[in-house]
Amino acid sequence: MNNGGKPTPVLEIGGTHVTAALVSSPGNREQQWAVVPDSVVRRGLDANASADTLLDGLAAAARDIGADQDGCWGVALPGPFDYANGVALYEHVGKFDQLRGVDIRAGLRARLQDAMRSAWFLNDADAFGIGEVALGAAGDSRRAVCLTLGTGVGSAFLADGVPVKAGPDVPPDGSCYLLQYRGHPLEETVSRRAIRRAYALEVPDAGAPDVRAIAEACRAGDAVAAAVLGRAFAALGEAVGPFLLRFGAEVLIVGGSMAGSWDIVEPAVRQGLAAVHPQLAALPLRKAARSEEAGLVGAAWWARTRESGRSQAARRDVRAEP
């Protein structure tokens, strides 16, 4: 992964913002991946803006981190997206609809020119999981699953740090949000909107408080809040449990905004896992350790490994020529 000692630039794109940063890669086994201090830049995005406006905003954030970087970019963003080709596939998902069919790689390179010699795209949940593993959350485990809980359920099934996206041992595309729970999409039970709706149905006069407020009510002895959250997070354990068994997961890491209520999330998820199979009751279950950095580090790791793989393939091709 030699990049001349320069840090790797990354973009992490969400529905309302883009974060740009520089990430240093380890020079030896004693060093870790790390976000370069004071390099992080965050800019707001209007997810309903035109394609050119959105691309201009992404490029502006990229320029803000300066030119002292190696030009091999990692870009983490939500799907649906053609990550191999850098083309957006958004349609009727409530954000970035104007980007549908747009070659994001070409659009950024046209704006950044020499500052972006290559760009490698990956799903934001995969970036988060890769980053957590690279930063040590999985310990010595070779097969780790990382879930992110917020507006929905993000997931990454990682074998030796690499996302597994297909096969009978993982959900379709490795995405737990595609799972069903009792005949309905999982996110109708486990998501910010689902939890708020469930609480509002039980307490109509409460005005649909946010999940953090429901968690605070739970700690204060609100039995309804405790039941709503318990059902939601136990359902998560029940839905993902069969795939944890098939995948041979050695650790389950949970991040995202809801992981801040770990005292509530952890026992309920474990209850759901135990209901699937007694073996899962003993599965190590950990709160994500570096939530602010993980996605950025994961994007950098992905870019560096993809670039290194391409360079090695090119060298093999040259040696194979007559």
mmCIF file of C-alpha atoms in Angstrom, residues 42-308:
data_model
loop_
_atom_site.group_PDB
_atom_site.id
_atom_site.type_symbol
_atom_site.label_atom_id
_atom_site.label_comp_id
_atom_site.label_asym_id
_atom_site.label_seq_id
_atom_site.Cartn_x
_atom_site.Cartn_y
_atom_site.Cartn_z
ATOM 1 C CA ARG A 42 -17.843 19.167 6.658
ATOM 2 C CA ARG A 43 -20.186 20.908 4.205
ATOM 3 C CA GLY A 44 -23.949 20.854 3.953
ATOM 4 C CA LEU A 45 -25.686 19.335 0.927
ATOM 5 C CA ASP A 46 -29.162 19.842 -0.468
ATOM 6 C CA ALA A 47 -30.143 16.331 -1.483
ATOM 7 C CA ASN A 48 -32.793 17.738 -3.829
ATOM 8 C CA ALA A 49 -30.434 20.040 -5.732
ATOM 9 C CA SER A 50 -29.451 19.617 -9.363
ATOM 10 C CA ALA A 51 -26.696 17.193 -10.345
ATOM 11 C CA ASP A 52 -24.270 20.021 -11.170
ATOM 12 C CA THR A 53 -24.938 21.752 -7.849
ATOM 13 C CA LEU A 54 -24.368 18.546 -5.909
ATOM 14 C CA LEU A 55 -21.164 17.732 -7.790
ATOM 15 C CA ASP A 56 -19.939 21.295 -7.260
ATOM 16 C CA GLY A 57 -20.572 20.896 -3.526
ATOM 17 C CA LEU A 58 -18.668 17.614 -3.365
ATOM 18 C CA ALA A 59 -15.757 19.076 -5.307
ATOM 19 C CA ALA A 60 -15.673 22.151 -3.055
ATOM 20 C CA ALA A 61 -15.360 19.952 0.026
ATOM 21 C CA ALA A 62 -12.622 17.963 -1.692
ATOM 22 C CA ARG A 63 -10.654 21.125 -2.461
ATOM 23 C CA ASP A 64 -10.942 22.291 1.141
ATOM 24 C CA ILE A 65 -8.553 19.620 2.414
ATOM 25 C CA GLY A 66 -5.698 20.934 0.260
ATOM 26 C CA ALA A 67 -3.308 19.411 -2.223
ATOM 27 C CA ASP A 68 -0.968 17.529 0.141
ATOM 28 C CA GLN A 69 -2.450 14.122 -0.661
ATOM 29 C CA ASP A 70 -1.789 11.244 -3.024
ATOM 30 C CA GLY A 71 -4.707 11.722 -5.441
ATOM 31 C CA CYS A 72 -6.183 8.241 -4.857
ATOM 32 C CA TRP A 73 -9.612 8.988 -3.358
ATOM 33 C CA GLY A 74 -11.959 6.798 -1.372
ATOM 34 C CA VAL A 75 -15.620 7.801 -1.614
ATOM 35 C CA ALA A 76 -18.231 6.338 0.751
ATOM 36 C CA LEU A 77 -21.896 6.983 0.049
ATOM 37 C CA PRO A 78 -25.286 5.260 0.364
ATOM 38 C CA GLY A 79 -26.938 3.160 -2.295
ATOM 39 C CA PRO A 80 -28.459 2.432 -4.648
ATOM 40 C CA PHE A 81 -25.218 3.036 -6.508
ATOM 41 C CA ASP A 82 -23.052 1.266 -9.099
ATOM 42 C CA TYR A 83 -19.915 1.301 -6.959
ATOM 43 C CA ALA A 84 -17.677 -0.383 -9.528
ATOM 44 C CA ASN A 85 -18.397 2.213 -12.204
ATOM 45 C CA GLY A 86 -19.098 5.241 -10.013
ATOM 46 C CA VAL A 87 -22.615 5.799 -11.361
ATOM 47 C CA ALA A 88 -25.581 6.891 -9.206
ATOM 48 C CA LEU A 89 -28.774 4.816 -9.354
ATOM 49 C CA TYR A 90 -30.975 6.884 -7.027
ATOM 50 C CA GLU A 91 -34.667 7.068 -7.900
ATOM 51 C CA HIS A 92 -37.625 7.798 -5.631
ATOM 52 C CA VAL A 93 -35.531 7.329 -2.479
ATOM 53 C CA GLY A 94 -36.039 10.857 -1.152
ATOM 54 C CA LYS A 95 -32.502 12.070 -1.883
ATOM 55 C CA PHE A 96 -30.137 12.606 -4.794
ATOM 56 C CA ASP A 97 -32.783 11.769 -7.414
ATOM 57 C CA GLN A 98 -31.172 14.312 -9.763
ATOM 58 C CA LEU A 99 -27.998 12.223 -9.773
ATOM 59 C CA ARG A 100 -29.629 9.139 -11.293
ATOM 60 C CA GLY A 101 -27.496 7.888 -14.186
ATOM 61 C CA VAL A 102 -24.760 10.450 -13.488
ATOM 62 C CA ASP A 103 -21.144 9.286 -13.616
ATOM 63 C CA ILE A 104 -19.976 10.702 -10.284
ATOM 64 C CA ARG A 105 -16.367 9.635 -10.859
ATOM 65 C CA ALA A 106 -16.186 11.508 -14.158
ATOM 66 C CA GLY A 107 -17.959 14.539 -12.698
ATOM 67 C CA LEU A 108 -15.537 14.813 -9.791
ATOM 68 C CA ARG A 109 -12.446 14.223 -11.892
ATOM 69 C CA ALA A 110 -13.542 16.928 -14.332
ATOM 70 C CA ARG A 111 -13.815 19.376 -11.435
ATOM 71 C CA LEU A 112 -10.724 18.298 -9.491
ATOM 72 C CA GLN A 113 -8.475 17.329 -12.430
ATOM 73 C CA ASP A 114 -4.960 16.461 -11.227
ATOM 74 C CA ALA A 115 -6.054 16.415 -7.581
ATOM 75 C CA MET A 116 -8.042 13.210 -8.303
ATOM 76 C CA ARG A 117 -6.120 10.696 -10.380
ATOM 77 C CA SER A 118 -8.399 7.831 -9.265
ATOM 78 C CA ALA A 119 -11.544 7.339 -7.177
ATOM 79 C CA TRP A 120 -12.841 4.154 -5.538
ATOM 80 C CA PHE A 121 -16.449 4.020 -4.360
ATOM 81 C CA LEU A 122 -18.031 1.879 -1.650
ATOM 82 C CA ASN A 123 -21.213 1.697 0.375
ATOM 83 C CA ASP A 124 -21.195 3.877 3.486
ATOM 84 C CA ALA A 125 -22.132 0.977 5.787
ATOM 85 C CA ASP A 126 -19.294 -1.115 4.330
ATOM 86 C CA ALA A 127 -16.910 1.793 4.889
ATOM 87 C CA PHE A 128 -18.019 2.063 8.504
ATOM 88 C CA GLY A 129 -17.548 -1.663 9.103
ATOM 89 C CA ILE A 130 -14.155 -1.770 7.377
ATOM 90 C CA GLY A 131 -13.044 1.231 9.415
ATOM 91 C CA GLU A 132 -14.126 -0.290 12.715
ATOM 92 C CA VAL A 133 -12.233 -3.485 11.897
ATOM 93 C CA ALA A 134 -9.155 -1.565 10.724
ATOM 94 C CA LEU A 135 -9.233 0.434 13.970
ATOM 95 C CA GLY A 136 -9.362 -2.722 16.073
ATOM 96 C CA ALA A 137 -13.005 -3.160 17.122
ATOM 97 C CA ALA A 138 -13.054 -6.783 15.926
ATOM 98 C CA GLY A 139 -9.856 -7.733 17.751
ATOM 99 C CA ASP A 140 -8.386 -10.881 16.221
ATOM 100 C CA SER A 141 -11.705 -11.986 14.709
ATOM 101 C CA ARG A 142 -11.535 -12.825 11.009
ATOM 102 C CA ARG A 143 -15.302 -12.789 10.407
ATOM 103 C CA ALA A 144 -17.068 -9.730 11.759
ATOM 104 C CA VAL A 145 -20.490 -8.203 11.196
ATOM 105 C CA CYS A 146 -21.080 -4.494 11.722
ATOM 106 C CA LEU A 147 -24.564 -2.956 11.967
ATOM 107 C CA THR A 148 -25.342 0.765 11.926
ATOM 108 C CA LEU A 149 -28.628 1.869 13.473
ATOM 109 C CA GLY A 150 -30.100 5.247 12.625
ATOM 110 C CA THR A 151 -32.588 6.270 9.973
ATOM 111 C CA GLY A 152 -32.377 2.618 8.888
ATOM 112 C CA VAL A 153 -30.273 -0.498 9.322
ATOM 113 C CA GLY A 154 -26.886 -0.523 7.622
ATOM 114 C CA SER A 155 -24.728 -3.635 7.600
ATOM 115 C CA ALA A 156 -21.370 -5.032 6.583
ATOM 116 C CA PHE A 157 -20.393 -8.721 6.611
ATOM 117 C CA LEU A 158 -16.605 -8.743 6.656
ATOM 118 C CA ALA A 159 -14.231 -11.644 6.025
ATOM 119 C CA ASP A 160 -10.650 -10.602 6.782
ATOM 120 C CA GLY A 161 -11.819 -6.996 6.531
ATOM 121 C CA VAL A 162 -13.366 -7.354 3.055
ATOM 122 C CA PRO A 163 -17.159 -6.999 2.544
ATOM 123 C CA VAL A 164 -18.963 -10.170 1.468
ATOM 124 C CA LYS A 165 -21.835 -9.107 -0.781
ATOM 125 C CA ALA A 166 -23.180 -12.356 -2.236
ATOM 126 C CA GLY A 167 -23.811 -15.985 -1.408
ATOM 127 C CA PRO A 168 -26.106 -17.985 0.879
ATOM 128 C CA ASP A 169 -24.314 -16.907 4.069
ATOM 129 C CA VAL A 170 -25.260 -13.219 3.846
ATOM 130 C CA PRO A 171 -28.449 -11.251 3.112
ATOM 131 C CA PRO A 172 -28.937 -10.028 -0.454
ATOM 132 C CA ASP A 173 -26.054 -7.672 -1.243
ATOM 133 C CA GLY A 174 -24.961 -8.107 2.381
ATOM 134 C CA SER A 175 -27.717 -5.627 3.317
ATOM 135 C CA CYS A 176 -29.800 -6.311 6.416
ATOM 136 C CA TYR A 177 -32.273 -3.565 5.525
ATOM 137 C CA LEU A 178 -33.562 -5.968 2.856
ATOM 138 C CA LEU A 179 -34.507 -8.573 5.468
ATOM 139 C CA GLN A 180 -38.059 -9.324 6.531
ATOM 140 C CA TYR A 181 -39.324 -9.557 10.094
ATOM 141 C CA ARG A 182 -42.641 -11.303 10.601
ATOM 142 C CA GLY A 183 -43.691 -10.681 7.022
ATOM 143 C CA HIS A 184 -42.682 -7.005 6.839
ATOM 144 C CA PRO A 185 -39.480 -5.162 5.917
ATOM 145 C CA LEU A 186 -37.162 -5.081 8.910
ATOM 146 C CA GLU A 187 -36.965 -1.278 8.831
ATOM 147 C CA GLU A 188 -40.705 -1.096 9.559
ATOM 148 C CA THR A 189 -39.737 -2.340 13.042
ATOM 149 C CA VAL A 190 -36.124 -1.168 13.492
ATOM 150 C CA SER A 191 -35.491 2.385 12.299
ATOM 151 C CA ARG A 192 -35.866 5.879 13.649
ATOM 152 C CA ARG A 193 -39.239 6.369 11.993
ATOM 153 C CA ALA A 194 -40.533 2.929 13.062
ATOM 154 C CA ILE A 195 -39.631 3.402 16.730
ATOM 155 C CA ARG A 196 -41.131 6.881 16.827
ATOM 156 C CA ARG A 197 -44.300 5.597 15.179
ATOM 157 C CA ALA A 198 -44.586 2.656 17.577
ATOM 158 C CA TYR A 199 -44.263 4.928 20.604
ATOM 159 C CA ALA A 200 -46.750 7.452 19.207
ATOM 160 C CA LEU A 201 -49.314 4.684 18.725
ATOM 161 C CA GLU A 202 -48.991 3.748 22.394
ATOM 162 C CA VAL A 203 -48.824 7.334 23.703
ATOM 163 C CA PRO A 204 -50.692 9.536 21.200
ATOM 164 C CA ASP A 205 -50.321 12.674 23.297
ATOM 165 C CA ALA A 206 -46.510 12.436 23.412
ATOM 166 C CA GLY A 207 -46.052 13.977 19.964
ATOM 167 C CA ALA A 208 -43.768 11.253 18.504
ATOM 168 C CA PRO A 209 -40.554 12.090 20.425
ATOM 169 C CA ASP A 210 -37.200 11.173 18.897
ATOM 170 C CA VAL A 211 -35.480 7.911 19.772
ATOM 171 C CA ARG A 212 -33.062 9.585 22.181
ATOM 172 C CA ALA A 213 -35.978 11.011 24.165
ATOM 173 C CA ILE A 214 -37.705 7.624 24.183
ATOM 174 C CA ALA A 215 -34.500 6.075 25.526
ATOM 175 C CA GLU A 216 -34.344 8.715 28.267
ATOM 176 C CA ALA A 217 -37.956 7.939 29.165
ATOM 177 C CA CYS A 218 -37.076 4.257 29.330
ATOM 178 C CA ARG A 219 -34.286 4.946 31.815
ATOM 179 C CA ALA A 220 -36.693 7.071 33.855
ATOM 180 C CA GLY A 221 -39.031 4.118 34.238
ATOM 181 C CA ASP A 222 -41.435 4.588 31.310
ATOM 182 C CA ALA A 223 -42.749 1.051 30.747
ATOM 183 C CA VAL A 224 -44.101 1.881 27.279
ATOM 184 C CA ALA A 225 -40.742 3.261 26.155
ATOM 185 C CA ALA A 226 -38.989 0.172 27.505
ATOM 186 C CA ALA A 227 -41.397 -2.134 25.683
ATOM 187 C CA VAL A 228 -41.139 -0.256 22.359
ATOM 188 C CA LEU A 229 -37.354 -0.210 22.365
ATOM 189 C CA GLY A 230 -37.092 -3.772 23.646
ATOM 190 C CA ARG A 231 -39.319 -5.082 20.856
ATOM 191 C CA ALA A 232 -37.435 -3.164 18.169
ATOM 192 C CA PHE A 233 -33.926 -4.232 19.132
ATOM 193 C CA ALA A 234 -34.919 -7.808 19.930
ATOM 194 C CA ALA A 235 -36.465 -7.954 16.448
ATOM 195 C CA LEU A 236 -33.114 -6.870 15.027
ATOM 196 C CA GLY A 237 -31.404 -9.784 16.791
ATOM 197 C CA GLU A 238 -34.010 -12.240 15.549
ATOM 198 C CA ALA A 239 -33.783 -11.011 11.956
ATOM 199 C CA VAL A 240 -29.988 -10.997 11.631
ATOM 200 C CA GLY A 241 -29.309 -14.004 13.859
ATOM 201 C CA PRO A 242 -29.709 -16.701 11.187
ATOM 202 C CA PHE A 243 -27.191 -14.941 8.954
ATOM 203 C CA LEU A 244 -24.723 -14.505 11.801
ATOM 204 C CA LEU A 245 -24.836 -18.287 12.223
ATOM 205 C CA ARG A 246 -24.444 -19.022 8.509
ATOM 206 C CA PHE A 247 -21.648 -16.494 8.122
ATOM 207 C CA GLY A 248 -19.803 -17.823 11.139
ATOM 208 C CA ALA A 249 -19.613 -14.376 12.723
ATOM 209 C CA GLU A 250 -17.076 -14.154 15.540
ATOM 210 C CA VAL A 251 -18.164 -10.698 16.699
ATOM 211 C CA LEU A 252 -21.100 -8.325 16.151
ATOM 212 C CA ILE A 253 -20.270 -4.607 16.222
ATOM 213 C CA VAL A 254 -23.104 -2.073 16.480
ATOM 214 C CA GLY A 255 -22.739 1.601 15.619
ATOM 215 C CA GLY A 256 -24.868 4.504 14.468
ATOM 216 C CA SER A 257 -26.783 7.073 16.483
ATOM 217 C CA MET A 258 -28.879 4.503 18.346
ATOM 218 C CA ALA A 259 -25.780 2.747 19.669
ATOM 219 C CA GLY A 260 -25.472 5.738 21.994
ATOM 220 C CA SER A 261 -28.205 4.007 24.029
ATOM 221 C CA TRP A 262 -26.028 0.913 24.397
ATOM 222 C CA ASP A 263 -27.428 0.096 27.838
ATOM 223 C CA ILE A 264 -30.804 -0.451 26.144
ATOM 224 C CA VAL A 265 -29.697 -1.768 22.761
ATOM 225 C CA GLU A 266 -27.262 -4.473 23.888
ATOM 226 C CA PRO A 267 -29.520 -6.583 26.163
ATOM 227 C CA ALA A 268 -32.448 -6.429 23.730
ATOM 228 C CA VAL A 269 -30.333 -7.451 20.719
ATOM 229 C CA ARG A 270 -28.809 -10.260 22.754
ATOM 230 C CA GLN A 271 -32.295 -11.433 23.729
ATOM 231 C CA GLY A 272 -33.259 -11.596 20.067
ATOM 232 C CA LEU A 273 -30.077 -13.454 19.147
ATOM 233 C CA ALA A 274 -30.603 -16.017 21.914
ATOM 234 C CA ALA A 275 -34.141 -16.644 20.628
ATOM 235 C CA VAL A 276 -32.659 -17.704 17.283
ATOM 236 C CA HIS A 277 -30.058 -20.125 18.626
ATOM 237 C CA PRO A 278 -28.460 -20.654 22.052
ATOM 238 C CA GLN A 279 -25.028 -20.408 20.424
ATOM 239 C CA LEU A 280 -25.658 -16.749 19.641
ATOM 240 C CA ALA A 281 -26.237 -15.892 23.295
ATOM 241 C CA ALA A 282 -22.458 -16.019 23.763
ATOM 242 C CA LEU A 283 -21.514 -14.093 20.600
ATOM 243 C CA PRO A 284 -19.292 -11.097 21.483
ATOM 244 C CA LEU A 285 -21.422 -7.979 21.027
ATOM 245 C CA ARG A 286 -19.569 -4.654 20.973
ATOM 246 C CA LYS A 287 -20.456 -1.017 20.617
ATOM 247 C CA ALA A 288 -18.591 0.662 17.758
ATOM 248 C CA ALA A 289 -15.492 2.270 19.217
ATOM 249 C CA ARG A 290 -14.607 5.002 16.702
ATOM 250 C CA SER A 291 -17.887 6.074 15.093
ATOM 251 C CA GLU A 292 -16.666 9.505 14.011
ATOM 252 C CA GLU A 293 -13.617 8.138 12.205
ATOM 253 C CA ALA A 294 -14.655 4.683 11.037
ATOM 254 C CA GLY A 295 -16.311 5.615 7.737
ATOM 255 C CA LEU A 296 -13.415 7.871 6.752
ATOM 256 C CA VAL A 297 -10.817 5.234 7.599
ATOM 257 C CA GLY A 298 -12.834 2.549 5.795
ATOM 258 C CA ALA A 299 -13.004 4.650 2.628
ATOM 259 C CA ALA A 300 -9.240 5.185 2.740
ATOM 260 C CA TRP A 301 -8.550 1.490 3.347
ATOM 261 C CA TRP A 302 -10.752 0.577 0.391
ATOM 262 C CA ALA A 303 -9.074 3.056 -1.930
ATOM 263 C CA ARG A 304 -5.568 1.991 -0.966
ATOM 264 C CA THR A 305 -6.266 -1.754 -1.276
ATOM 265 C CA ARG A 306 -8.101 -1.345 -4.605
ATOM 266 C CA GLU A 307 -5.306 0.845 -5.970
ATOM 267 C CA SER A 308 -2.669 -1.579 -4.740
#
